[in-house]
Every structure is written in structure tokens, then in C-alpha cells.
Amino acid sequence: MKEEMEMFLPLQDLLLEEENKEQEQEEKHYPLQELIPNDQENKENEHDENSNRVKAIEEIIGYEFHDPILLQQVFTHHSYDKGLSSSFERLAYVGDSVLNFLITKEHYFSYPDLDPGKLTRLRAVNVDTEKLARVALKYQLHKFLRHKIISLSEQIKEFTNAIVEYPLHSSGLIDAPKVLADIVESLVGAIFTDSNSMDTTWKIVKNLLEPMIIPDALPTHPITQLRELCQRKKFSVKIRDFWKETGEIEIVVDEYFVGRAKYSAKSVK
């Protein structure tokens, strides 16, 4: 009988040990399940995040959207592949046209004595890539952009450092990240689409574009300056274009080589 009891006890211990192991395995599953949020929680968190982003952007620009989904499009680059909304290309297309019209109208009535050539140059420097990129940087709009552009942070850093030397405009001497300008153009398109009003759009856009460049501060491109100088001095000037091959141009004045310039674009498509 004693021997039977001794044989039974180890067996009982083994059974208890197995039971404890099963219990431990079950307990390990509960914390794991708690760490995985369900779909409803994901949707609620995403909704709260989007709402906060919309409110922050509306405070910056001073306009409340009737359709906040437009802002999701404004701040979604095509490199962002979550598929939550369309990217900003179509709104940028609208914004580009609206912006050019609004600036043209403003300059036409503000400067009645300005000839068409200077009006065109004045409009260009107020709506070109560099000017709009400065606007995006001033209001930190790029921080709301959803994207997967690896090089964007470095480009923005370079642009930020470069504009210190040219507080208003560099007249093409600074390489501005195109995606920054795209954000502003798409934002203009979204405001116009949402408000369906040129007057409302101009009220917001005019504030964003300040300080706007006026005729007295209109910068002149270095090549234009060179041509004007040579014309006054009665020198002939030639521009040898090696843009497609090396990204360079060479300057020749009265058959003498005087300089070379190189430009490397870093725009993000």
C-alpha cells in the first residue's frame, strides 16, 4: 500500500504541474489581447487626430472649412499610401489658376501705370515656387503634410538657411522645394472650392502672402541685369546653353568668356 502511495504522489505532482502550465499559457494571452486595439478604437483615434489637425490649420489661416475632407487632400502627398484620401494635385491645379487670377486682378487695379511686361514679372515673383515655399515655411504648413519623401527634411533645412541671405526673394538664386509651393497652391484651391467665392479666397490668400513684393522692390534676375548692363555699354552678350548636358550655362561678352553658372534642381514631384 505504501509503495502504491509513493507511485501515486509523483503522478499527482505531474498532473498539477501540467495544469499550472496550461493556466500560465492562458494568462499570457490576456495581456496580449489588451495591447491590440480594436478597429473601433483605431477609427476613434484617427478621427480625433484629424479633427485636431483641421482645427490647428483653420486657426493658422483664419478660415473655417465647411468640408474638412478638403484639408485632408491639401496635406496628403501622393507618396503617402494609406489610401485615406486623395492627394493634393487636383486642388493645386485649381489653386494655381485662382492665385494667378487674383494676383493679376490686384496688380491691374493697384498699378494702372505699370506696363504689361512689369506686371507679368511682378505677378511671377508673388506666385512662383520660391515665394509660395516661403509662405509654407512661415506658417509651418509642411509639418501637417502626410508624405513619405525621405529627402524633404534636408531640402527644407537647406531652404531655411538659404533665405536668410535673401529676406524677400532671391530672383531664382535659391532652390526651393516644390512640394512646399504645392501645399500653398492646393490650400488656395481648397479655400476657393469650399467657399465658392473669389472675395473670400482673396481675403485669406492676401493675408498669407504678406509681405507681397511691390514694383519698387521687384528683384531682377542676374542674367537680365547682365543683358541690361551690356546693352548700355554697347557690348554683345551670348549665353551658351549646356543645360541638358551639364546643367550649366556660359557667359560670353564681346567674344570673351567671362563666367559659368550651374544650377541643380531639387524639386520633389
PDB file of C-alpha atoms in Angstrom:
ATOM      1  CA  MET A   1       0.000   0.000   0.000  1.00  0.00           C
ATOM      2  CA  LYS A   2       2.849   2.302   0.903  1.00  0.00           C
ATOM      3  CA  GLU A   3       4.525   1.625  -2.451  1.00  0.00           C
ATOM      4  CA  GLU A   4       1.271   2.401  -4.288  1.00  0.00           C
ATOM      5  CA  MET A   5       1.015   5.769  -2.478  1.00  0.00           C
ATOM      6  CA  GLU A   6       4.602   6.606  -3.361  1.00  0.00           C
ATOM      7  CA  MET A   7       3.857   5.906  -7.030  1.00  0.00           C
ATOM      8  CA  PHE A   8       0.658   7.965  -6.937  1.00  0.00           C
ATOM      9  CA  LEU A   9       2.249  11.116  -5.461  1.00  0.00           C
ATOM     10  CA  PRO A  10       4.681  11.757  -8.354  1.00  0.00           C
ATOM     11  CA  LEU A  11       1.814  11.188 -10.779  1.00  0.00           C
ATOM     12  CA  GLN A  12      -0.310  13.685  -8.910  1.00  0.00           C
ATOM     13  CA  ASP A  13       2.552  16.188  -8.965  1.00  0.00           C
ATOM     14  CA  LEU A  14       2.903  15.759 -12.713  1.00  0.00           C
ATOM     15  CA  LEU A  15      -0.811  16.398 -13.236  1.00  0.00           C
ATOM     16  CA  LEU A  16      -0.679  19.519 -11.069  1.00  0.00           C
ATOM     17  CA  GLU A  17       2.373  20.730 -12.947  1.00  0.00           C
ATOM     18  CA  GLU A  18       0.642  20.301 -16.314  1.00  0.00           C
ATOM     19  CA  GLU A  19      -2.436  22.094 -15.010  1.00  0.00           C
ATOM     20  CA  ASN A  20      -0.293  25.023 -13.822  1.00  0.00           C
ATOM     21  CA  LYS A  21       1.405  25.250 -17.224  1.00  0.00           C
ATOM     22  CA  GLU A  22      -1.950  25.427 -19.013  1.00  0.00           C
ATOM     23  CA  GLN A  23      -3.115  28.134 -16.634  1.00  0.00           C
ATOM     24  CA  GLU A  24       0.068  30.141 -17.242  1.00  0.00           C
ATOM     25  CA  GLN A  25      -0.397  29.870 -21.005  1.00  0.00           C
ATOM     26  CA  GLU A  26      -3.964  31.192 -20.725  1.00  0.00           C
ATOM     27  CA  GLU A  27      -2.836  34.097 -18.526  1.00  0.00           C
ATOM     28  CA  LYS A  28      -0.192  35.084 -21.050  1.00  0.00           C
ATOM     29  CA  HIS A  29      -2.854  35.590 -23.727  1.00  0.00           C
ATOM     30  CA  TYR A  30      -4.898  38.160 -21.829  1.00  0.00           C
ATOM     31  CA  PRO A  31      -2.307  40.991 -21.742  1.00  0.00           C
ATOM     32  CA  LEU A  32      -1.585  40.471 -25.468  1.00  0.00           C
ATOM     33  CA  GLN A  33      -5.259  40.901 -26.335  1.00  0.00           C
ATOM     34  CA  GLU A  34      -5.421  44.046 -24.242  1.00  0.00           C
ATOM     35  CA  LEU A  35      -2.466  45.539 -26.134  1.00  0.00           C
ATOM     36  CA  ILE A  36      -4.163  45.150 -29.535  1.00  0.00           C
ATOM     37  CA  PRO A  37      -6.697  47.969 -30.075  1.00  0.00           C
ATOM     38  CA  ASN A  38      -9.846  47.026 -31.910  1.00  0.00           C
ATOM     39  CA  ASP A  39     -10.964  48.625 -35.170  1.00  0.00           C
ATOM     40  CA  GLN A  40     -13.388  50.933 -33.395  1.00  0.00           C
ATOM     41  CA  GLU A  41     -10.620  52.341 -31.183  1.00  0.00           C
ATOM     42  CA  ASN A  42      -8.412  52.860 -34.238  1.00  0.00           C
ATOM     43  CA  LYS A  43     -11.157  54.776 -36.014  1.00  0.00           C
ATOM     44  CA  GLU A  44     -11.868  56.942 -32.971  1.00  0.00           C
ATOM     45  CA  ASN A  45      -8.179  57.790 -32.501  1.00  0.00           C
ATOM     46  CA  GLU A  46      -7.806  58.603 -36.184  1.00  0.00           C
ATOM     47  CA  HIS A  47     -10.913  60.806 -36.116  1.00  0.00           C
ATOM     48  CA  ASP A  48      -9.636  62.718 -33.076  1.00  0.00           C
ATOM     49  CA  GLU A  49      -6.233  63.204 -34.695  1.00  0.00           C
ATOM     50  CA  ASN A  50      -7.744  64.509 -37.932  1.00  0.00           C
ATOM     51  CA  SER A  51     -10.071  66.847 -36.034  1.00  0.00           C
ATOM     52  CA  ASN A  52      -7.152  68.337 -34.112  1.00  0.00           C
ATOM     53  CA  ARG A  53      -5.172  68.814 -37.336  1.00  0.00           C
ATOM     54  CA  VAL A  54      -8.105  70.551 -39.029  1.00  0.00           C
ATOM     55  CA  LYS A  55      -8.625  72.932 -36.093  1.00  0.00           C
ATOM     56  CA  ALA A  56      -4.927  73.800 -35.974  1.00  0.00           C
ATOM     57  CA  ILE A  57      -4.785  74.577 -39.705  1.00  0.00           C
ATOM     58  CA  GLU A  58      -8.008  76.613 -39.596  1.00  0.00           C
ATOM     59  CA  GLU A  59      -6.564  78.728 -36.780  1.00  0.00           C
ATOM     60  CA  ILE A  60      -3.401  79.389 -38.796  1.00  0.00           C
ATOM     61  CA  ILE A  61      -5.174  80.503 -41.978  1.00  0.00           C
ATOM     62  CA  GLY A  62      -8.186  82.164 -40.349  1.00  0.00           C
ATOM     63  CA  TYR A  63     -10.836  80.224 -42.241  1.00  0.00           C
ATOM     64  CA  GLU A  64     -13.253  77.513 -41.081  1.00  0.00           C
ATOM     65  CA  PHE A  65     -13.989  74.822 -43.655  1.00  0.00           C
ATOM     66  CA  HIS A  66     -17.475  73.538 -44.371  1.00  0.00           C
ATOM     67  CA  ASP A  67     -15.912  70.375 -45.782  1.00  0.00           C
ATOM     68  CA  PRO A  68     -12.849  69.394 -43.680  1.00  0.00           C
ATOM     69  CA  ILE A  69     -12.119  66.476 -46.027  1.00  0.00           C
ATOM     70  CA  LEU A  70     -10.651  69.067 -48.410  1.00  0.00           C
ATOM     71  CA  LEU A  71      -7.918  69.774 -45.862  1.00  0.00           C
ATOM     72  CA  GLN A  72      -7.015  66.083 -45.765  1.00  0.00           C
ATOM     73  CA  GLN A  73      -6.425  66.283 -49.507  1.00  0.00           C
ATOM     74  CA  VAL A  74      -4.414  69.504 -49.189  1.00  0.00           C
ATOM     75  CA  PHE A  75      -1.984  67.893 -46.781  1.00  0.00           C
ATOM     76  CA  THR A  76      -1.641  64.479 -48.445  1.00  0.00           C
ATOM     77  CA  HIS A  77       1.271  63.943 -50.844  1.00  0.00           C
ATOM     78  CA  HIS A  78       0.963  61.177 -53.428  1.00  0.00           C
ATOM     79  CA  SER A  79       3.854  59.327 -51.738  1.00  0.00           C
ATOM     80  CA  TYR A  80       1.605  58.704 -48.748  1.00  0.00           C
ATOM     81  CA  ASP A  81      -0.028  55.333 -49.424  1.00  0.00           C
ATOM     82  CA  LYS A  82      -2.555  54.834 -46.652  1.00  0.00           C
ATOM     83  CA  GLY A  83      -5.361  55.486 -49.076  1.00  0.00           C
ATOM     84  CA  LEU A  84      -7.322  57.620 -46.621  1.00  0.00           C
ATOM     85  CA  SER A  85      -7.978  60.423 -49.100  1.00  0.00           C
ATOM     86  CA  SER A  86      -6.899  61.804 -52.456  1.00  0.00           C
ATOM     87  CA  SER A  87      -3.615  63.685 -52.728  1.00  0.00           C
ATOM     88  CA  PHE A  88      -3.337  67.410 -53.375  1.00  0.00           C
ATOM     89  CA  GLU A  89      -2.624  67.500 -57.137  1.00  0.00           C
ATOM     90  CA  ARG A  90      -6.134  68.392 -58.332  1.00  0.00           C
ATOM     91  CA  LEU A  91      -6.587  71.112 -55.705  1.00  0.00           C
ATOM     92  CA  ALA A  92      -3.143  72.518 -56.569  1.00  0.00           C
ATOM     93  CA  TYR A  93      -4.252  72.718 -60.206  1.00  0.00           C
ATOM     94  CA  VAL A  94      -7.275  74.808 -59.167  1.00  0.00           C
ATOM     95  CA  GLY A  95      -5.247  76.873 -56.713  1.00  0.00           C
ATOM     96  CA  ASP A  96      -2.623  77.773 -59.308  1.00  0.00           C
ATOM     97  CA  SER A  97      -5.268  79.229 -61.642  1.00  0.00           C
ATOM     98  CA  VAL A  98      -7.161  81.021 -58.872  1.00  0.00           C
ATOM     99  CA  LEU A  99      -3.970  82.512 -57.430  1.00  0.00           C
ATOM    100  CA  ASN A 100      -2.789  83.821 -60.800  1.00  0.00           C
ATOM    101  CA  PHE A 101      -6.175  85.420 -61.454  1.00  0.00           C
ATOM    102  CA  LEU A 102      -6.374  87.069 -58.027  1.00  0.00           C
ATOM    103  CA  ILE A 103      -2.845  88.492 -58.231  1.00  0.00           C
ATOM    104  CA  THR A 104      -3.418  89.685 -61.806  1.00  0.00           C
ATOM    105  CA  LYS A 105      -6.612  91.485 -60.772  1.00  0.00           C
ATOM    106  CA  GLU A 106      -4.954  93.046 -57.703  1.00  0.00           C
ATOM    107  CA  HIS A 107      -1.954  94.349 -59.665  1.00  0.00           C
ATOM    108  CA  TYR A 108      -4.003  95.582 -62.622  1.00  0.00           C
ATOM    109  CA  PHE A 109      -6.100  97.892 -60.449  1.00  0.00           C
ATOM    110  CA  SER A 110      -3.366  98.778 -57.949  1.00  0.00           C
ATOM    111  CA  TYR A 111      -0.749  99.805 -60.534  1.00  0.00           C
ATOM    112  CA  PRO A 112      -2.586 101.432 -63.506  1.00  0.00           C
ATOM    113  CA  ASP A 113       0.649 102.906 -64.932  1.00  0.00           C
ATOM    114  CA  LEU A 114       2.638  99.660 -64.921  1.00  0.00           C
ATOM    115  CA  ASP A 115       3.270  98.181 -68.368  1.00  0.00           C
ATOM    116  CA  PRO A 116       2.317  94.536 -69.138  1.00  0.00           C
ATOM    117  CA  GLY A 117       5.943  93.362 -69.011  1.00  0.00           C
ATOM    118  CA  LYS A 118       6.476  94.607 -65.451  1.00  0.00           C
ATOM    119  CA  LEU A 119       3.011  93.423 -64.423  1.00  0.00           C
ATOM    120  CA  THR A 120       3.957  89.930 -65.609  1.00  0.00           C
ATOM    121  CA  ARG A 121       7.263  89.997 -63.709  1.00  0.00           C
ATOM    122  CA  LEU A 122       5.533  91.352 -60.601  1.00  0.00           C
ATOM    123  CA  ARG A 123       2.922  88.602 -60.685  1.00  0.00           C
ATOM    124  CA  ALA A 124       5.584  85.943 -61.229  1.00  0.00           C
ATOM    125  CA  VAL A 125       7.634  86.801 -58.146  1.00  0.00           C
ATOM    126  CA  ASN A 126       4.486  86.836 -55.995  1.00  0.00           C
ATOM    127  CA  VAL A 127       3.255  83.387 -57.042  1.00  0.00           C
ATOM    128  CA  ASP A 128       6.395  81.460 -58.055  1.00  0.00           C
ATOM    129  CA  THR A 129       7.771  78.377 -56.288  1.00  0.00           C
ATOM    130  CA  GLU A 130      10.137  80.310 -54.054  1.00  0.00           C
ATOM    131  CA  LYS A 131       7.512  82.800 -52.879  1.00  0.00           C
ATOM    132  CA  LEU A 132       4.923  80.123 -52.084  1.00  0.00           C
ATOM    133  CA  ALA A 133       7.539  77.916 -50.421  1.00  0.00           C
ATOM    134  CA  ARG A 134       8.381  80.852 -48.156  1.00  0.00           C
ATOM    135  CA  VAL A 135       4.693  81.109 -47.227  1.00  0.00           C
ATOM    136  CA  ALA A 136       4.523  77.413 -46.328  1.00  0.00           C
ATOM    137  CA  LEU A 137       7.674  77.751 -44.236  1.00  0.00           C
ATOM    138  CA  LYS A 138       6.482  80.925 -42.493  1.00  0.00           C
ATOM    139  CA  TYR A 139       3.321  79.229 -41.264  1.00  0.00           C
ATOM    140  CA  GLN A 140       4.962  75.804 -40.782  1.00  0.00           C
ATOM    141  CA  LEU A 141       2.387  74.215 -43.066  1.00  0.00           C
ATOM    142  CA  HIS A 142       4.792  71.437 -44.066  1.00  0.00           C
ATOM    143  CA  LYS A 143       4.507  69.972 -40.571  1.00  0.00           C
ATOM    144  CA  PHE A 144       0.932  68.912 -41.361  1.00  0.00           C
ATOM    145  CA  LEU A 145       1.880  67.172 -44.623  1.00  0.00           C
ATOM    146  CA  ARG A 146       1.414  63.387 -44.780  1.00  0.00           C
ATOM    147  CA  HIS A 147       4.160  62.031 -47.002  1.00  0.00           C
ATOM    148  CA  LYS A 148       6.990  59.554 -47.403  1.00  0.00           C
ATOM    149  CA  ILE A 149       9.566  61.842 -49.006  1.00  0.00           C
ATOM    150  CA  ILE A 150      12.877  60.824 -47.464  1.00  0.00           C
ATOM    151  CA  SER A 151      14.795  63.899 -48.619  1.00  0.00           C
ATOM    152  CA  LEU A 152      12.196  66.550 -47.729  1.00  0.00           C
ATOM    153  CA  SER A 153      13.539  67.418 -44.268  1.00  0.00           C
ATOM    154  CA  GLU A 154      17.013  68.054 -45.650  1.00  0.00           C
ATOM    155  CA  GLN A 155      15.641  70.174 -48.504  1.00  0.00           C
ATOM    156  CA  ILE A 156      13.608  72.292 -46.089  1.00  0.00           C
ATOM    157  CA  LYS A 157      16.662  72.762 -43.877  1.00  0.00           C
ATOM    158  CA  GLU A 158      18.756  73.945 -46.840  1.00  0.00           C
ATOM    159  CA  PHE A 159      15.988  76.285 -47.993  1.00  0.00           C
ATOM    160  CA  THR A 160      15.560  77.729 -44.493  1.00  0.00           C
ATOM    161  CA  ASN A 161      19.264  78.537 -44.302  1.00  0.00           C
ATOM    162  CA  ALA A 162      19.388  79.954 -47.834  1.00  0.00           C
ATOM    163  CA  ILE A 163      16.591  82.514 -47.453  1.00  0.00           C
ATOM    164  CA  VAL A 164      18.430  84.240 -44.603  1.00  0.00           C
ATOM    165  CA  GLU A 165      20.607  85.939 -47.225  1.00  0.00           C
ATOM    166  CA  TYR A 166      17.561  86.957 -49.292  1.00  0.00           C
ATOM    167  CA  PRO A 167      14.796  88.126 -46.901  1.00  0.00           C
ATOM    168  CA  LEU A 168      12.248  88.932 -49.641  1.00  0.00           C
ATOM    169  CA  HIS A 169      13.145  86.976 -52.796  1.00  0.00           C
ATOM    170  CA  SER A 170      16.309  85.630 -54.435  1.00  0.00           C
ATOM    171  CA  SER A 171      15.126  86.026 -58.040  1.00  0.00           C
ATOM    172  CA  GLY A 172      15.907  82.414 -58.866  1.00  0.00           C
ATOM    173  CA  LEU A 173      19.162  82.068 -56.951  1.00  0.00           C
ATOM    174  CA  ILE A 174      17.607  79.824 -54.278  1.00  0.00           C
ATOM    175  CA  ASP A 175      16.401  76.299 -54.947  1.00  0.00           C
ATOM    176  CA  ALA A 176      13.018  75.999 -53.195  1.00  0.00           C
ATOM    177  CA  PRO A 177      11.365  72.598 -52.531  1.00  0.00           C
ATOM    178  CA  LYS A 178       8.441  72.459 -54.959  1.00  0.00           C
ATOM    179  CA  VAL A 179       6.302  70.436 -52.574  1.00  0.00           C
ATOM    180  CA  LEU A 180       6.110  73.451 -50.222  1.00  0.00           C
ATOM    181  CA  ALA A 181       4.658  75.588 -53.000  1.00  0.00           C
ATOM    182  CA  ASP A 182       2.273  72.769 -53.921  1.00  0.00           C
ATOM    183  CA  ILE A 183       0.863  72.831 -50.377  1.00  0.00           C
ATOM    184  CA  VAL A 184       0.028  76.536 -50.655  1.00  0.00           C
ATOM    185  CA  GLU A 185      -1.471  76.197 -54.136  1.00  0.00           C
ATOM    186  CA  SER A 186      -3.647  73.286 -53.021  1.00  0.00           C
ATOM    187  CA  LEU A 187      -4.710  75.224 -49.924  1.00  0.00           C
ATOM    188  CA  VAL A 188      -5.818  78.131 -52.134  1.00  0.00           C
ATOM    189  CA  GLY A 189      -7.723  75.663 -54.313  1.00  0.00           C
ATOM    190  CA  ALA A 190      -9.389  74.141 -51.255  1.00  0.00           C
ATOM    191  CA  ILE A 191     -10.459  77.517 -49.855  1.00  0.00           C
ATOM    192  CA  PHE A 192     -11.964  78.526 -53.198  1.00  0.00           C
ATOM    193  CA  THR A 193     -13.697  75.155 -53.632  1.00  0.00           C
ATOM    194  CA  ASP A 194     -15.098  75.258 -50.103  1.00  0.00           C
ATOM    195  CA  SER A 195     -16.208  78.911 -50.122  1.00  0.00           C
ATOM    196  CA  ASN A 196     -17.100  79.187 -53.824  1.00  0.00           C
ATOM    197  CA  SER A 197     -16.114  82.834 -53.500  1.00  0.00           C
ATOM    198  CA  MET A 198     -13.199  84.722 -55.045  1.00  0.00           C
ATOM    199  CA  ASP A 199     -13.627  87.522 -52.496  1.00  0.00           C
ATOM    200  CA  THR A 200     -13.402  85.158 -49.522  1.00  0.00           C
ATOM    201  CA  THR A 201     -10.438  83.365 -51.068  1.00  0.00           C
ATOM    202  CA  TRP A 202      -8.568  86.619 -51.728  1.00  0.00           C
ATOM    203  CA  LYS A 203      -9.153  87.834 -48.173  1.00  0.00           C
ATOM    204  CA  ILE A 204      -7.419  84.722 -46.806  1.00  0.00           C
ATOM    205  CA  VAL A 205      -4.749  84.466 -49.507  1.00  0.00           C
ATOM    206  CA  LYS A 206      -3.714  88.119 -49.340  1.00  0.00           C
ATOM    207  CA  ASN A 207      -3.003  87.729 -45.649  1.00  0.00           C
ATOM    208  CA  LEU A 208      -0.967  84.556 -46.230  1.00  0.00           C
ATOM    209  CA  LEU A 209       1.143  86.143 -48.978  1.00  0.00           C
ATOM    210  CA  GLU A 210       2.198  89.158 -46.921  1.00  0.00           C
ATOM    211  CA  PRO A 211       4.622  90.773 -47.337  1.00  0.00           C
ATOM    212  CA  MET A 212       3.889  90.899 -51.052  1.00  0.00           C
ATOM    213  CA  ILE A 213       6.526  92.212 -53.423  1.00  0.00           C
ATOM    214  CA  ILE A 214       5.729  95.667 -54.831  1.00  0.00           C
ATOM    215  CA  PRO A 215       7.111  97.267 -58.033  1.00  0.00           C
ATOM    216  CA  ASP A 216       9.814  99.270 -56.203  1.00  0.00           C
ATOM    217  CA  ALA A 217      11.141  96.065 -54.645  1.00  0.00           C
ATOM    218  CA  LEU A 218      10.858  93.978 -57.789  1.00  0.00           C
ATOM    219  CA  PRO A 219      14.032  91.859 -57.987  1.00  0.00           C
ATOM    220  CA  THR A 220      15.863  91.485 -61.280  1.00  0.00           C
ATOM    221  CA  HIS A 221      17.390  88.196 -62.370  1.00  0.00           C
ATOM    222  CA  PRO A 222      21.210  88.356 -62.703  1.00  0.00           C
ATOM    223  CA  ILE A 223      21.039  87.417 -66.402  1.00  0.00           C
ATOM    224  CA  THR A 224      18.611  90.269 -67.010  1.00  0.00           C
ATOM    225  CA  GLN A 225      20.926  92.645 -65.158  1.00  0.00           C
ATOM    226  CA  LEU A 226      23.853  91.491 -67.289  1.00  0.00           C
ATOM    227  CA  ARG A 227      21.958  91.971 -70.538  1.00  0.00           C
ATOM    228  CA  GLU A 228      20.819  95.471 -69.493  1.00  0.00           C
ATOM    229  CA  LEU A 229      24.375  96.427 -68.491  1.00  0.00           C
ATOM    230  CA  CYS A 230      25.852  95.152 -71.754  1.00  0.00           C
ATOM    231  CA  GLN A 231      23.175  96.961 -73.716  1.00  0.00           C
ATOM    232  CA  ARG A 232      24.071 100.257 -72.020  1.00  0.00           C
ATOM    233  CA  LYS A 233      27.786  99.692 -72.661  1.00  0.00           C
ATOM    234  CA  LYS A 234      27.109  98.520 -76.209  1.00  0.00           C
ATOM    235  CA  PHE A 235      28.670  95.107 -75.547  1.00  0.00           C
ATOM    236  CA  SER A 236      27.438  91.959 -77.204  1.00  0.00           C
ATOM    237  CA  VAL A 237      26.490  89.151 -74.846  1.00  0.00           C
ATOM    238  CA  LYS A 238      25.931  85.473 -75.609  1.00  0.00           C
ATOM    239  CA  ILE A 239      24.625  82.722 -73.365  1.00  0.00           C
ATOM    240  CA  ARG A 240      25.972  79.260 -74.197  1.00  0.00           C
ATOM    241  CA  ASP A 241      23.398  76.781 -73.002  1.00  0.00           C
ATOM    242  CA  PHE A 242      24.653  73.410 -71.748  1.00  0.00           C
ATOM    243  CA  TRP A 243      21.617  72.915 -69.519  1.00  0.00           C
ATOM    244  CA  LYS A 244      20.587  69.495 -70.818  1.00  0.00           C
ATOM    245  CA  GLU A 245      24.132  68.102 -70.735  1.00  0.00           C
ATOM    246  CA  THR A 246      25.602  69.506 -67.503  1.00  0.00           C
ATOM    247  CA  GLY A 247      23.037  71.914 -66.034  1.00  0.00           C
ATOM    248  CA  GLU A 248      25.425  74.792 -66.844  1.00  0.00           C
ATOM    249  CA  ILE A 249      25.430  77.996 -68.870  1.00  0.00           C
ATOM    250  CA  GLU A 250      28.449  80.002 -70.020  1.00  0.00           C
ATOM    251  CA  ILE A 251      28.557  83.785 -70.436  1.00  0.00           C
ATOM    252  CA  VAL A 252      30.467  85.331 -73.341  1.00  0.00           C
ATOM    253  CA  VAL A 253      30.819  89.124 -73.650  1.00  0.00           C
ATOM    254  CA  ASP A 254      32.311  90.552 -76.852  1.00  0.00           C
ATOM    255  CA  GLU A 255      33.610  87.083 -77.733  1.00  0.00           C
ATOM    256  CA  TYR A 256      35.406  86.768 -74.353  1.00  0.00           C
ATOM    257  CA  PHE A 257      34.440  84.037 -71.923  1.00  0.00           C
ATOM    258  CA  VAL A 258      33.600  85.755 -68.616  1.00  0.00           C
ATOM    259  CA  GLY A 259      31.884  83.161 -66.445  1.00  0.00           C
ATOM    260  CA  ARG A 260      29.952  79.941 -65.921  1.00  0.00           C
ATOM    261  CA  ALA A 261      26.879  79.189 -63.792  1.00  0.00           C
ATOM    262  CA  LYS A 262      25.423  75.893 -62.642  1.00  0.00           C
ATOM    263  CA  TYR A 263      22.042  75.086 -61.131  1.00  0.00           C
ATOM    264  CA  SER A 264      20.883  71.771 -59.678  1.00  0.00           C
ATOM    265  CA  ALA A 265      17.140  71.442 -59.123  1.00  0.00           C
ATOM    266  CA  LYS A 266      15.913  69.531 -56.063  1.00  0.00           C
ATOM    267  CA  SER A 267      12.190  69.811 -56.631  1.00  0.00           C
ATOM    268  CA  VAL A 268      10.082  66.891 -55.404  1.00  0.00           C
ATOM    269  CA  LYS A 269       7.466  65.591 -57.807  1.00  0.00           C
TER     270      LYS A 269
END
